[in-house]
Amino acid sequence: MKKILLLMALFSPGTYLSAQTLFTYGKHKVDKEEFLRAFNKNNTSNKSEQAVRDYLDLFIAFKLKVQAAKDRKMDTLPGQKNDLLHFRRQIEADYMTDNDRMHTLVAEAFKRSQEDIRISHIFIPFDTGYIQNASLHAATDTLAAFENINKAYTELRNGSSFSAVAEKYSLDPSVKNNKGDIGFITVFSLPYELESIAYTLQNGAFSTPYKSSAGYHIIKRTAAKPASGNMRAAQILLAYTPGASAGEKQTQKKLADSLYRVLQKGSDFFTLAKQFSSERNAYTTGGLMPDFGTGRYDPVFENAVFALQKDGDVSIPFETAFGIHIVKRIKHFPVSTDSMQAEALFKEAVTQDARTAIARGQFAGRIVNETGYKKQFHQDELLWRLTDSFLVQNSFTPQENITGQTVLFSFNKQSSTIKDWLNFIQSVKSGYTNPLPYAALMNQFVAASAKSYYQAHLEDYNINFRNQLTEFSEGNLLFEIMEEQVWDKAAKDKKELAAYYNQHKANYTWGPSANAIFFTTTDPATAEAVSSDINNYAGKWRTLGESSQGKIIADSARFELEQIPGAKKNIQPGEITERVTDTASGSTNFMYVLNVYHQPAQRSFDEARGLVINDYQAVLEAKWIKLLKKKYPVKINEKLLHTLAE
């Protein structure tokens, strides 16, 4: 606990200021930036010159102690090194993303969430098998797809209607029914690239052909409206079987009309959903659906649900391609218009969305540049042949002047060799059935190597990361040296403690006080039971923890009256103090008073031991600081110090 308190008290992140020396101690110096990072943590309101000076005294003492620990090489102790490595691993992830780009993506998502837009779509896949099997994503383009998307685009530019062109060229299975109109969408409804195209178009405009991993797309934006928000609803679905006949559909419609009539008369929606709905989990959920927004379901379905005016309204039966629906609105969640909530609302969604690949890609490119990447081996075709040979023979055959240690590229302080490249190829080859795309894989290898190097040398590239490491390390060293020089000495030197107590007895007296048994129970009901039979429980307080399986814990001690919650000045033996319940844990505490002492009295050494140790620690620390100031003479830049106050 001492360690945590010291770290919290002394350190905090701060803004960068010019590096001007505020004070020196021996041959070491501290600039105002480092001091202000610590000062601003503990002085959020009082910025007076006196507050600055008072804290400077504490900070100088801190730096002297840490330097003493470094001189004793405590930073090389295994425990110190392991603690620092563990802390480093904890915070590295926060510095391995492009936070500025992530903030931009979150702000963009918030802005787009304010508006639903209606779009139409022409889709021509590279492989028509994609239509039947969505898992097929052809890796190569086809001439037919390229020619057809350009024909479609040409006709659109010549004035043909989008619906007519969509019917003619689009291979989207739904085009026969919707003529390319896929209804309203909102943020996260589409893959990010298509979403971005749609949101950057003006109403009535269509895009140039866009090539995705699956095929070609042309998008037209037809309308926009204020965002609908999210809806919580339950439905009764009377599903059609594949290829349902007209008779089957009519039967389902009649059943839907009957259910709607009984709902109008007050029947329970959830009970009927459990009994009649075709949804797989309807019996368990009562038809309750996950919350949804625009662009999640069939436009016919969404239009019917969002048309419901208030919570509790039930739609008349309506039909989609899936069957007949009856929907009950449970709760509508309007879109937040408060931009201050953007991070809270969208950061997690952005982080989990594919759009983060853009931020990662940009960050990877920045890392490659910042780490001083330099290509050293320029014979790519030779390297590819050597790699082919390695994969066939499962071994590398050196050539003249080319070995496994030949450097392919380097960073500021590290190089990557042919051996590193072949190990990388060995690790990824199982994911490829066709010949390996060496040039693309080399780009991945460079990016992965740069990221690894950057992470291992983060303190060279990020001042905030370096400051956090330094602050944690120095806080740990402070704990280590204080343990040795002050805390252990004060606790273990019984002779000196007793002597200090005898010299300062007058400081260790009891005020008005009482002997009492302190009870802690797991809940108020148990506390009531103990209070009702207090004599029984007080008589066996030492064994209550074991006999009650931890439900009742008790201890006996002497307390000053001001320490006893709710104690009255005229409190008497046999009284039970006010019961206090901790709302977080549910535990309840109270005291049973045994004896009361109204007059001051001398504390014995054992009774005062904790207080004596604290005071003696302060004495030892003051003597130690005096010695440290002789070893590391302190000089303060008074002129600069004066400017730090408000």
Coordinates of C-alpha atoms in Angstrom, one line a residue, residues 48-588:
S48 CA 0.6 29.8 -5.6
E49 CA 4.3 30.3 -5.2
Q50 CA 4.2 28.9 -1.7
A51 CA 2.4 25.7 -3.0
V52 CA 5.1 25.4 -5.7
R53 CA 7.9 25.9 -3.1
D54 CA 6.4 23.4 -0.6
Y55 CA 6.0 20.7 -3.3
L56 CA 9.6 21.4 -4.6
D57 CA 10.9 20.5 -1.2
L58 CA 9.1 17.1 -1.4
F59 CA 10.2 16.6 -5.0
I60 CA 13.9 17.3 -4.2
A61 CA 13.8 14.8 -1.4
F62 CA 12.3 12.3 -3.7
K63 CA 15.0 12.8 -6.4
L64 CA 17.7 12.5 -3.7
K65 CA 16.3 9.2 -2.4
V66 CA 16.0 7.8 -5.9
Q67 CA 19.6 8.8 -6.8
A68 CA 20.8 7.0 -3.6
A69 CA 19.0 3.9 -4.8
K70 CA 20.6 4.1 -8.2
D71 CA 24.0 4.6 -6.7
R72 CA 23.4 1.4 -4.8
K73 CA 22.5 -0.2 -8.1
M74 CA 19.0 -1.2 -6.8
D75 CA 17.7 -0.7 -10.4
T76 CA 19.6 -3.8 -11.3
L77 CA 17.9 -6.0 -8.8
P78 CA 15.9 -8.9 -10.4
G79 CA 12.7 -7.8 -8.7
Q80 CA 13.0 -4.2 -9.9
K81 CA 13.8 -5.3 -13.5
N82 CA 10.8 -7.7 -13.5
D83 CA 8.4 -5.1 -12.2
L84 CA 9.5 -2.6 -14.8
L85 CA 9.2 -5.2 -17.6
H86 CA 5.7 -6.2 -16.4
F87 CA 4.6 -2.5 -16.3
R88 CA 6.1 -1.9 -19.7
R89 CA 4.0 -4.8 -21.1
Q90 CA 0.9 -3.4 -19.5
I91 CA 1.2 0.0 -21.1
E92 CA 2.8 -0.8 -24.5
A93 CA -0.6 -1.5 -26.2
D94 CA -1.7 2.1 -25.5
Y95 CA 1.2 3.4 -27.6
M96 CA 0.9 1.0 -30.5
T97 CA -2.1 2.6 -32.1
D98 CA -2.5 5.8 -34.0
N99 CA -4.8 7.6 -31.5
D100 CA -5.2 10.7 -33.6
R101 CA -6.5 8.6 -36.5
M102 CA -8.8 6.6 -34.1
H103 CA -10.2 9.9 -32.8
T104 CA -10.8 11.0 -36.4
L105 CA -12.7 7.7 -37.2
V106 CA -14.8 8.0 -34.0
A107 CA -15.7 11.6 -34.9
E108 CA -16.6 10.5 -38.5
A109 CA -18.8 7.7 -37.2
F110 CA -20.6 10.1 -34.9
K111 CA -21.2 12.6 -37.7
R112 CA -22.5 9.8 -40.0
S113 CA -24.8 8.5 -37.2
Q114 CA -26.8 11.7 -37.4
E115 CA -28.1 10.9 -40.8
D116 CA -29.7 7.9 -42.5
I117 CA -29.2 7.8 -46.3
R118 CA -31.0 5.8 -48.9
I119 CA -28.9 4.1 -51.6
S120 CA -29.2 1.9 -54.6
H121 CA -26.5 -0.6 -55.6
I122 CA -25.2 -2.4 -58.7
F123 CA -22.9 -5.4 -57.9
I124 CA -20.9 -7.5 -60.4
P125 CA -18.8 -10.1 -58.6
F126 CA -15.6 -11.5 -60.1
D127 CA -17.0 -15.1 -59.8
T128 CA -20.7 -15.8 -60.3
G129 CA -20.3 -18.6 -57.8
Y130 CA -20.2 -15.9 -55.2
I131 CA -23.9 -15.4 -55.6
Q132 CA -24.6 -19.0 -54.4
N133 CA -21.8 -19.2 -52.0
A134 CA -20.9 -16.1 -50.0
S135 CA -17.6 -17.6 -48.8
L136 CA -16.2 -17.5 -52.4
H137 CA -14.1 -14.4 -52.9
A138 CA -12.2 -14.8 -56.1
A139 CA -8.6 -13.6 -55.8
T140 CA -8.3 -12.4 -59.3
D141 CA -10.3 -10.0 -61.5
T142 CA -12.1 -11.3 -64.6
L143 CA -12.4 -9.5 -67.9
A144 CA -16.2 -10.1 -68.0
A145 CA -16.8 -8.4 -64.7
F146 CA -14.6 -5.4 -65.7
E147 CA -16.4 -5.0 -69.1
N148 CA -19.9 -5.3 -67.6
I149 CA -19.3 -2.7 -64.8
N150 CA -18.0 -0.3 -67.4
K151 CA -21.0 -0.9 -69.7
A152 CA -23.3 -0.2 -66.7
Y153 CA -21.4 3.0 -65.8
T154 CA -21.5 4.2 -69.4
E155 CA -25.2 3.7 -69.6
L156 CA -25.7 5.6 -66.4
R157 CA -23.6 8.5 -67.6
N158 CA -25.7 8.5 -70.8
G159 CA -28.9 9.0 -68.8
S160 CA -30.3 5.5 -68.3
S161 CA -32.3 5.0 -65.1
F162 CA -30.4 3.4 -62.3
S163 CA -33.1 0.8 -61.7
A164 CA -33.1 -0.3 -65.4
V165 CA -29.3 -0.6 -65.4
A166 CA -29.3 -2.5 -62.1
E167 CA -31.9 -5.0 -63.5
K168 CA -29.8 -5.4 -66.6
Y169 CA -26.3 -5.8 -65.1
S170 CA -26.4 -6.3 -61.3
L171 CA -25.9 -9.9 -60.1
D172 CA -27.1 -9.1 -56.6
P173 CA -29.8 -11.8 -55.9
S174 CA -32.3 -9.2 -54.5
V175 CA -32.2 -7.0 -57.6
K176 CA -35.2 -8.7 -59.2
N177 CA -37.4 -7.4 -56.3
N178 CA -35.8 -4.1 -55.4
K179 CA -34.4 -2.9 -58.7
G180 CA -31.2 -2.1 -56.9
D181 CA -32.8 0.0 -54.1
I182 CA -31.5 -1.4 -50.8
G183 CA -33.2 1.2 -48.7
F184 CA -31.8 3.4 -45.9
I185 CA -28.5 2.7 -44.2
T186 CA -26.6 4.2 -41.4
V187 CA -23.0 4.1 -40.0
F188 CA -21.7 0.5 -39.7
S189 CA -24.4 -0.9 -42.1
L190 CA -22.0 -1.5 -44.9
P191 CA -18.3 -2.3 -45.3
Y192 CA -16.4 0.9 -44.5
E193 CA -15.3 1.6 -48.1
L194 CA -18.8 1.4 -49.4
E195 CA -20.2 3.4 -46.5
S196 CA -17.7 6.1 -47.2
I197 CA -18.7 6.2 -50.9
A198 CA -22.3 6.5 -50.0
Y199 CA -21.9 9.2 -47.3
T200 CA -19.7 11.4 -49.6
L201 CA -22.2 11.4 -52.5
Q202 CA -24.8 14.1 -53.0
N203 CA -28.4 13.1 -53.2
G204 CA -29.1 11.9 -56.8
A205 CA -25.4 11.2 -57.6
F206 CA -23.8 7.9 -58.3
S207 CA -20.3 6.7 -57.8
T208 CA -17.6 5.6 -60.3
P209 CA -17.1 1.8 -60.3
Y210 CA -15.4 0.6 -57.0
K211 CA -13.4 -2.6 -56.9
S212 CA -13.7 -4.6 -53.6
S213 CA -12.3 -8.0 -52.9
A214 CA -15.5 -9.6 -54.1
G215 CA -16.3 -7.6 -57.2
Y216 CA -17.3 -4.2 -58.7
H217 CA -19.8 -1.8 -57.2
I218 CA -21.7 1.3 -58.3
I219 CA -23.6 3.1 -55.6
K220 CA -26.3 5.8 -56.0
R221 CA -27.5 8.0 -53.1
T222 CA -31.2 8.8 -53.5
A223 CA -32.3 10.4 -50.3
A224 CA -31.3 11.4 -46.7
K225 CA -33.2 11.9 -43.5
P226 CA -32.4 12.5 -39.8
A227 CA -31.2 9.3 -38.2
S228 CA -33.9 7.0 -36.9
G229 CA -31.9 5.7 -33.9
N230 CA -32.2 2.1 -32.6
M231 CA -35.2 0.1 -31.8
R232 CA -35.9 -2.7 -29.3
A233 CA -38.8 -4.8 -30.5
A234 CA -40.3 -8.3 -30.3
Q235 CA -41.9 -10.1 -33.3
I236 CA -44.1 -13.0 -34.2
L237 CA -42.8 -14.4 -37.4
L238 CA -45.0 -16.8 -39.4
A239 CA -42.4 -17.9 -41.8
Y240 CA -42.8 -19.2 -45.4
T241 CA -41.1 -22.4 -46.4
P242 CA -38.8 -22.2 -49.4
G243 CA -40.9 -22.0 -52.6
A244 CA -44.1 -21.5 -50.6
S245 CA -47.3 -21.9 -52.5
A246 CA -50.0 -19.3 -52.7
G247 CA -52.2 -21.5 -50.5
E248 CA -49.5 -21.7 -47.8
K249 CA -49.1 -18.0 -47.8
Q250 CA -52.8 -17.5 -47.5
T251 CA -53.0 -19.8 -44.5
Q252 CA -50.2 -17.9 -42.8
K253 CA -52.0 -14.6 -43.5
K254 CA -55.2 -15.8 -42.0
L255 CA -53.3 -17.0 -38.8
A256 CA -51.6 -13.6 -38.6
D257 CA -55.0 -11.8 -38.8
S258 CA -56.3 -14.0 -36.0
L259 CA -53.3 -13.4 -33.8
Y260 CA -53.6 -9.6 -34.4
R261 CA -57.3 -9.6 -33.3
V262 CA -56.6 -11.4 -30.0
L263 CA -53.7 -9.0 -29.4
Q264 CA -56.0 -6.1 -29.9
K265 CA -58.2 -7.6 -27.2
G266 CA -55.4 -7.7 -24.7
S267 CA -53.7 -11.1 -25.1
D268 CA -50.0 -11.3 -24.1
F269 CA -47.7 -10.7 -27.0
F270 CA -44.8 -12.7 -25.6
T271 CA -47.0 -15.7 -24.8
L272 CA -48.3 -15.8 -28.4
A273 CA -44.8 -15.4 -29.7
K274 CA -43.6 -18.4 -27.8
Q275 CA -46.5 -20.5 -29.1
F276 CA -46.7 -19.4 -32.8
S277 CA -43.5 -17.6 -33.9
S278 CA -41.3 -19.5 -36.3
E279 CA -38.1 -18.0 -35.0
R280 CA -35.7 -20.6 -33.6
N281 CA -35.4 -19.1 -30.1
A282 CA -38.9 -17.6 -29.9
Y283 CA -40.0 -20.0 -27.1
T284 CA -37.1 -18.8 -25.0
T285 CA -37.1 -15.1 -25.9
G286 CA -40.8 -14.5 -26.4
G287 CA -39.9 -13.0 -29.8
L288 CA -37.6 -10.4 -28.3
M289 CA -35.0 -9.3 -30.9
P290 CA -31.6 -7.8 -30.5
D291 CA -31.6 -4.0 -30.6
F292 CA -31.3 -2.8 -34.2
G293 CA -31.0 0.3 -36.3
T294 CA -31.3 1.4 -39.9
G295 CA -29.9 -0.9 -42.5
R296 CA -29.9 -4.1 -40.4
Y297 CA -33.0 -5.8 -41.9
D298 CA -35.2 -5.8 -44.9
P299 CA -36.4 -2.2 -45.6
V300 CA -40.0 -3.3 -45.6
F301 CA -39.5 -4.7 -42.1
E302 CA -37.6 -1.6 -40.8
N303 CA -40.2 0.8 -42.3
A304 CA -43.0 -1.0 -40.5
V305 CA -41.3 -1.1 -37.2
F306 CA -40.0 2.5 -37.2
A307 CA -43.4 3.7 -38.2
L308 CA -44.8 2.6 -34.7
Q309 CA -45.4 5.7 -32.8
K310 CA -44.9 4.8 -29.2
D311 CA -43.5 2.1 -27.0
G312 CA -46.0 -0.8 -26.7
D313 CA -47.6 -0.3 -30.1
V314 CA -48.2 -3.4 -32.2
S315 CA -48.0 -3.4 -36.0
I316 CA -50.7 -4.8 -38.2
P317 CA -49.5 -7.9 -39.9
F318 CA -47.2 -7.2 -42.9
E319 CA -45.4 -9.3 -45.4
T320 CA -41.7 -9.7 -46.4
A321 CA -40.0 -12.4 -48.4
F322 CA -39.5 -14.3 -45.2
G323 CA -43.2 -14.5 -44.2
I324 CA -45.8 -12.6 -42.2
H325 CA -44.6 -10.4 -39.3
I326 CA -46.4 -8.9 -36.3
V327 CA -44.0 -6.6 -34.3
K328 CA -44.3 -4.9 -30.9
R329 CA -42.3 -1.8 -30.2
I330 CA -40.6 -2.2 -26.8
K331 CA -38.4 0.9 -26.6
H332 CA -37.0 3.4 -29.1
F333 CA -33.5 4.8 -28.5
P334 CA -33.0 8.2 -30.3
V335 CA -29.6 9.0 -31.7
S336 CA -27.4 11.1 -29.4
T337 CA -26.7 14.5 -30.8
D338 CA -24.1 15.4 -28.1
S339 CA -20.7 15.2 -29.8
M340 CA -19.1 15.1 -26.4
Q341 CA -20.4 11.6 -26.1
A342 CA -18.8 10.4 -29.4
E343 CA -16.0 8.5 -27.7
A344 CA -18.2 6.7 -25.3
L345 CA -20.8 5.8 -28.0
F346 CA -18.6 4.8 -30.9
K347 CA -15.0 4.0 -29.8
E348 CA -15.7 0.3 -29.1
A349 CA -17.6 -0.1 -32.4
V350 CA -14.9 1.6 -34.4
T351 CA -12.2 -0.5 -32.7
Q352 CA -14.1 -3.7 -33.6
D353 CA -14.9 -2.6 -37.1
A354 CA -12.8 -3.3 -40.2
R355 CA -12.2 0.5 -40.6
T356 CA -9.5 0.2 -37.9
A357 CA -7.3 -1.6 -40.5
I358 CA -6.9 1.8 -42.1
A359 CA -5.6 3.3 -38.9
R360 CA -3.3 0.3 -38.4
G361 CA -2.1 0.6 -42.0
Q362 CA -1.3 4.3 -41.6
F363 CA 0.4 3.6 -38.3
A364 CA 2.5 0.8 -39.8
G365 CA 3.6 3.1 -42.5
R366 CA 4.6 5.8 -40.0
I367 CA 6.5 3.3 -38.0
V368 CA 8.5 2.1 -41.0
N369 CA 9.6 5.7 -41.6
E370 CA 10.2 6.6 -38.0
T371 CA 12.4 3.6 -37.3
G372 CA 14.8 4.6 -40.0
Y373 CA 14.1 1.7 -42.4
K374 CA 16.7 1.3 -45.0
K375 CA 16.8 -1.5 -47.7
Q376 CA 20.2 -3.1 -47.9
F377 CA 19.7 -6.0 -50.3
H378 CA 18.4 -5.0 -53.7
Q379 CA 18.6 -8.3 -55.7
D380 CA 14.9 -9.2 -55.3
E381 CA 14.7 -11.8 -58.1
L382 CA 17.8 -13.6 -56.6
L383 CA 16.2 -13.5 -53.2
W384 CA 12.9 -15.0 -54.5
R385 CA 14.9 -17.9 -56.2
L386 CA 16.8 -18.6 -53.0
T387 CA 13.5 -18.6 -51.2
D388 CA 12.0 -21.1 -53.7
S389 CA 15.0 -23.3 -53.2
F390 CA 14.6 -23.1 -49.4
L391 CA 11.0 -24.2 -49.5
V392 CA 11.8 -27.1 -51.8
Q393 CA 14.9 -28.4 -49.9
N394 CA 13.8 -27.2 -46.4
S395 CA 17.3 -25.7 -46.0
F396 CA 19.2 -22.7 -47.2
T397 CA 22.2 -23.1 -49.5
P398 CA 24.6 -20.1 -49.2
Q399 CA 26.0 -18.6 -52.3
E400 CA 29.1 -16.4 -52.8
N401 CA 28.8 -13.4 -50.5
I402 CA 25.2 -14.4 -49.6
T403 CA 24.5 -16.2 -46.3
G404 CA 21.8 -16.5 -43.8
Q405 CA 23.3 -13.4 -42.0
T406 CA 23.2 -11.2 -45.1
V407 CA 21.3 -8.1 -44.2
L408 CA 18.1 -7.4 -46.1
F409 CA 17.2 -4.1 -44.4
S410 CA 18.0 -2.3 -41.3
F411 CA 16.5 0.1 -38.7
N412 CA 18.3 2.6 -36.5
K413 CA 19.8 0.0 -34.1
Q414 CA 18.9 -3.4 -35.6
S415 CA 19.1 -5.4 -38.9
S416 CA 16.9 -8.1 -40.4
T417 CA 18.7 -10.9 -42.3
I418 CA 17.9 -13.5 -44.9
K419 CA 17.6 -16.0 -42.1
D420 CA 14.9 -13.8 -40.5
W421 CA 13.1 -13.6 -43.8
L422 CA 13.2 -17.4 -44.3
N423 CA 11.8 -18.0 -40.8
F424 CA 9.0 -15.6 -41.6
I425 CA 8.2 -17.5 -44.9
Q426 CA 8.3 -20.8 -43.1
S427 CA 5.7 -19.5 -40.6
V428 CA 3.2 -18.2 -43.2
K429 CA 3.5 -20.8 -46.1
S430 CA 0.8 -23.1 -44.8
G431 CA -1.8 -20.3 -45.4
Y432 CA -1.1 -20.3 -49.2
T433 CA -2.1 -23.0 -51.7
N434 CA -0.8 -21.0 -54.8
P435 CA 2.8 -19.8 -55.2
L436 CA 3.7 -17.4 -52.5
P437 CA 3.4 -13.7 -53.4
Y438 CA 7.0 -12.8 -52.2
A439 CA 6.9 -9.1 -52.9
A440 CA 3.6 -8.6 -50.9
L441 CA 4.9 -10.9 -48.2
M442 CA 8.1 -8.8 -48.0
N443 CA 6.0 -5.7 -47.3
Q444 CA 4.3 -7.6 -44.5
F445 CA 7.7 -8.8 -43.2
V446 CA 9.1 -5.2 -43.2
A447 CA 6.0 -3.9 -41.5
A448 CA 6.0 -6.7 -38.8
S449 CA 9.8 -6.2 -38.2
A450 CA 9.3 -2.4 -37.9
K451 CA 6.5 -2.8 -35.5
S452 CA 8.5 -5.2 -33.3
Y453 CA 11.5 -2.9 -33.4
Y454 CA 9.4 0.1 -32.6
Q455 CA 7.7 -1.6 -29.7
A456 CA 11.1 -2.7 -28.3
H457 CA 12.4 0.9 -28.5
L458 CA 9.2 2.8 -27.7
E459 CA 11.0 5.1 -25.3
D460 CA 13.1 6.4 -28.1
Y461 CA 10.0 7.5 -30.1
N462 CA 7.4 8.5 -27.6
I463 CA 8.2 10.9 -24.8
N464 CA 5.0 10.1 -22.8
F465 CA 5.9 6.4 -22.8
R466 CA 9.4 7.2 -21.7
N467 CA 8.1 9.4 -18.9
Q468 CA 5.7 6.7 -17.7
L469 CA 8.6 4.2 -17.6
T470 CA 10.9 6.6 -15.8
E471 CA 8.2 7.5 -13.3
F472 CA 7.3 3.9 -12.5
S473 CA 10.9 2.9 -12.2
E474 CA 11.8 5.8 -9.9
G475 CA 8.7 5.1 -7.8
N476 CA 9.7 1.5 -7.4
L477 CA 13.3 2.5 -6.4
L478 CA 11.8 5.0 -3.9
F479 CA 9.9 2.1 -2.3
E480 CA 13.0 -0.1 -2.3
I481 CA 15.3 2.5 -0.7
M482 CA 12.7 3.6 1.8
E483 CA 12.2 0.1 2.9
E484 CA 15.9 -0.3 3.6
Q485 CA 16.8 3.1 5.0
V486 CA 13.6 4.0 7.0
W487 CA 10.7 1.6 7.3
D488 CA 12.6 -1.6 8.2
K489 CA 15.0 0.3 10.5
A490 CA 12.2 1.9 12.4
A491 CA 10.2 -1.3 12.8
K492 CA 13.1 -3.5 13.7
D493 CA 15.2 -1.3 16.0
K494 CA 13.3 -2.1 19.2
K495 CA 15.9 -0.6 21.5
E496 CA 15.9 2.8 19.7
L497 CA 12.1 2.7 19.5
A498 CA 11.8 2.2 23.2
A499 CA 14.3 5.0 23.9
Y500 CA 12.4 7.3 21.5
Y501 CA 9.1 6.4 23.4
N502 CA 10.6 7.2 26.8
Q503 CA 12.0 10.5 25.5
H504 CA 8.6 11.6 24.1
K505 CA 6.1 9.9 26.4
A506 CA 4.0 13.0 26.7
N507 CA 3.1 12.7 23.1
Y508 CA 1.5 9.3 23.5
T509 CA -1.6 9.6 25.7
W510 CA -5.1 8.5 25.6
G511 CA -7.9 11.0 25.3
P512 CA -11.4 10.0 26.5
S513 CA -11.5 6.4 25.3
A514 CA -13.2 3.1 25.7
N515 CA -12.4 -0.6 25.4
A516 CA -14.8 -2.2 22.9
I517 CA -15.4 -5.2 20.8
F518 CA -15.6 -4.3 17.1
F519 CA -18.0 -6.5 15.1
T520 CA -18.1 -6.8 11.3
T521 CA -20.9 -8.8 9.8
T522 CA -21.6 -9.7 6.2
D523 CA -25.1 -8.2 6.1
P524 CA -27.5 -6.1 8.2
A525 CA -29.6 -9.1 9.2
T526 CA -26.7 -10.8 10.8
A527 CA -25.7 -7.6 12.6
E528 CA -29.3 -7.4 14.0
A529 CA -29.0 -11.0 15.3
V530 CA -25.7 -10.3 17.0
S531 CA -27.0 -7.1 18.6
S532 CA -30.1 -8.9 19.9
D533 CA -27.9 -11.5 21.7
I534 CA -24.8 -9.4 22.4
N535 CA -23.7 -10.9 25.7
N536 CA -23.6 -14.4 24.1
Y537 CA -21.6 -13.2 21.1
A538 CA -19.3 -10.9 23.1
G539 CA -18.3 -13.8 25.4
K540 CA -16.9 -15.8 22.4
W541 CA -15.7 -13.0 20.1
R542 CA -12.3 -14.7 19.6
T543 CA -13.8 -17.7 17.8
L544 CA -16.6 -16.1 15.9
G545 CA -14.8 -15.9 12.5
E546 CA -14.4 -19.7 12.4
S547 CA -17.7 -20.7 14.0
S548 CA -19.7 -18.4 11.7
Q549 CA -17.8 -19.4 8.5
G550 CA -16.7 -15.8 8.2
K551 CA -20.1 -14.2 8.5
I552 CA -19.1 -12.5 11.8
I553 CA -15.6 -11.1 12.5
A554 CA -14.7 -9.5 15.8
D555 CA -11.7 -7.9 17.5
S556 CA -11.2 -6.2 20.9
A557 CA -9.2 -3.0 21.4
R558 CA -9.1 0.4 23.0
F559 CA -10.4 3.3 21.0
E560 CA -10.5 7.0 21.6
L561 CA -14.2 8.1 21.7
E562 CA -13.7 10.3 18.6
Q563 CA -12.8 7.1 16.6
I564 CA -16.0 5.4 17.5
P565 CA -18.8 6.0 14.9
G566 CA -21.8 7.6 16.6
A567 CA -20.3 7.6 20.0
K568 CA -21.9 9.9 22.6
K569 CA -19.9 11.9 25.1
N570 CA -21.8 10.1 27.9
I571 CA -21.5 6.7 26.4
Q572 CA -21.7 3.9 29.0
P573 CA -20.4 0.3 29.3
G574 CA -22.8 -2.2 27.8
E575 CA -23.9 0.2 25.0
I576 CA -24.0 -0.8 21.3
T577 CA -22.9 1.9 18.9
E578 CA -24.8 2.9 15.8
R579 CA -24.6 0.2 13.1
V580 CA -22.9 1.4 9.9
T581 CA -23.5 -0.4 6.6
D582 CA -21.0 -0.2 3.7
T583 CA -23.2 0.2 0.6
A584 CA -20.5 -1.2 -1.7
S585 CA -19.8 -4.5 0.2
G586 CA -23.0 -4.8 2.2
S587 CA -21.1 -5.4 5.4
T588 CA -22.3 -3.8 8.7

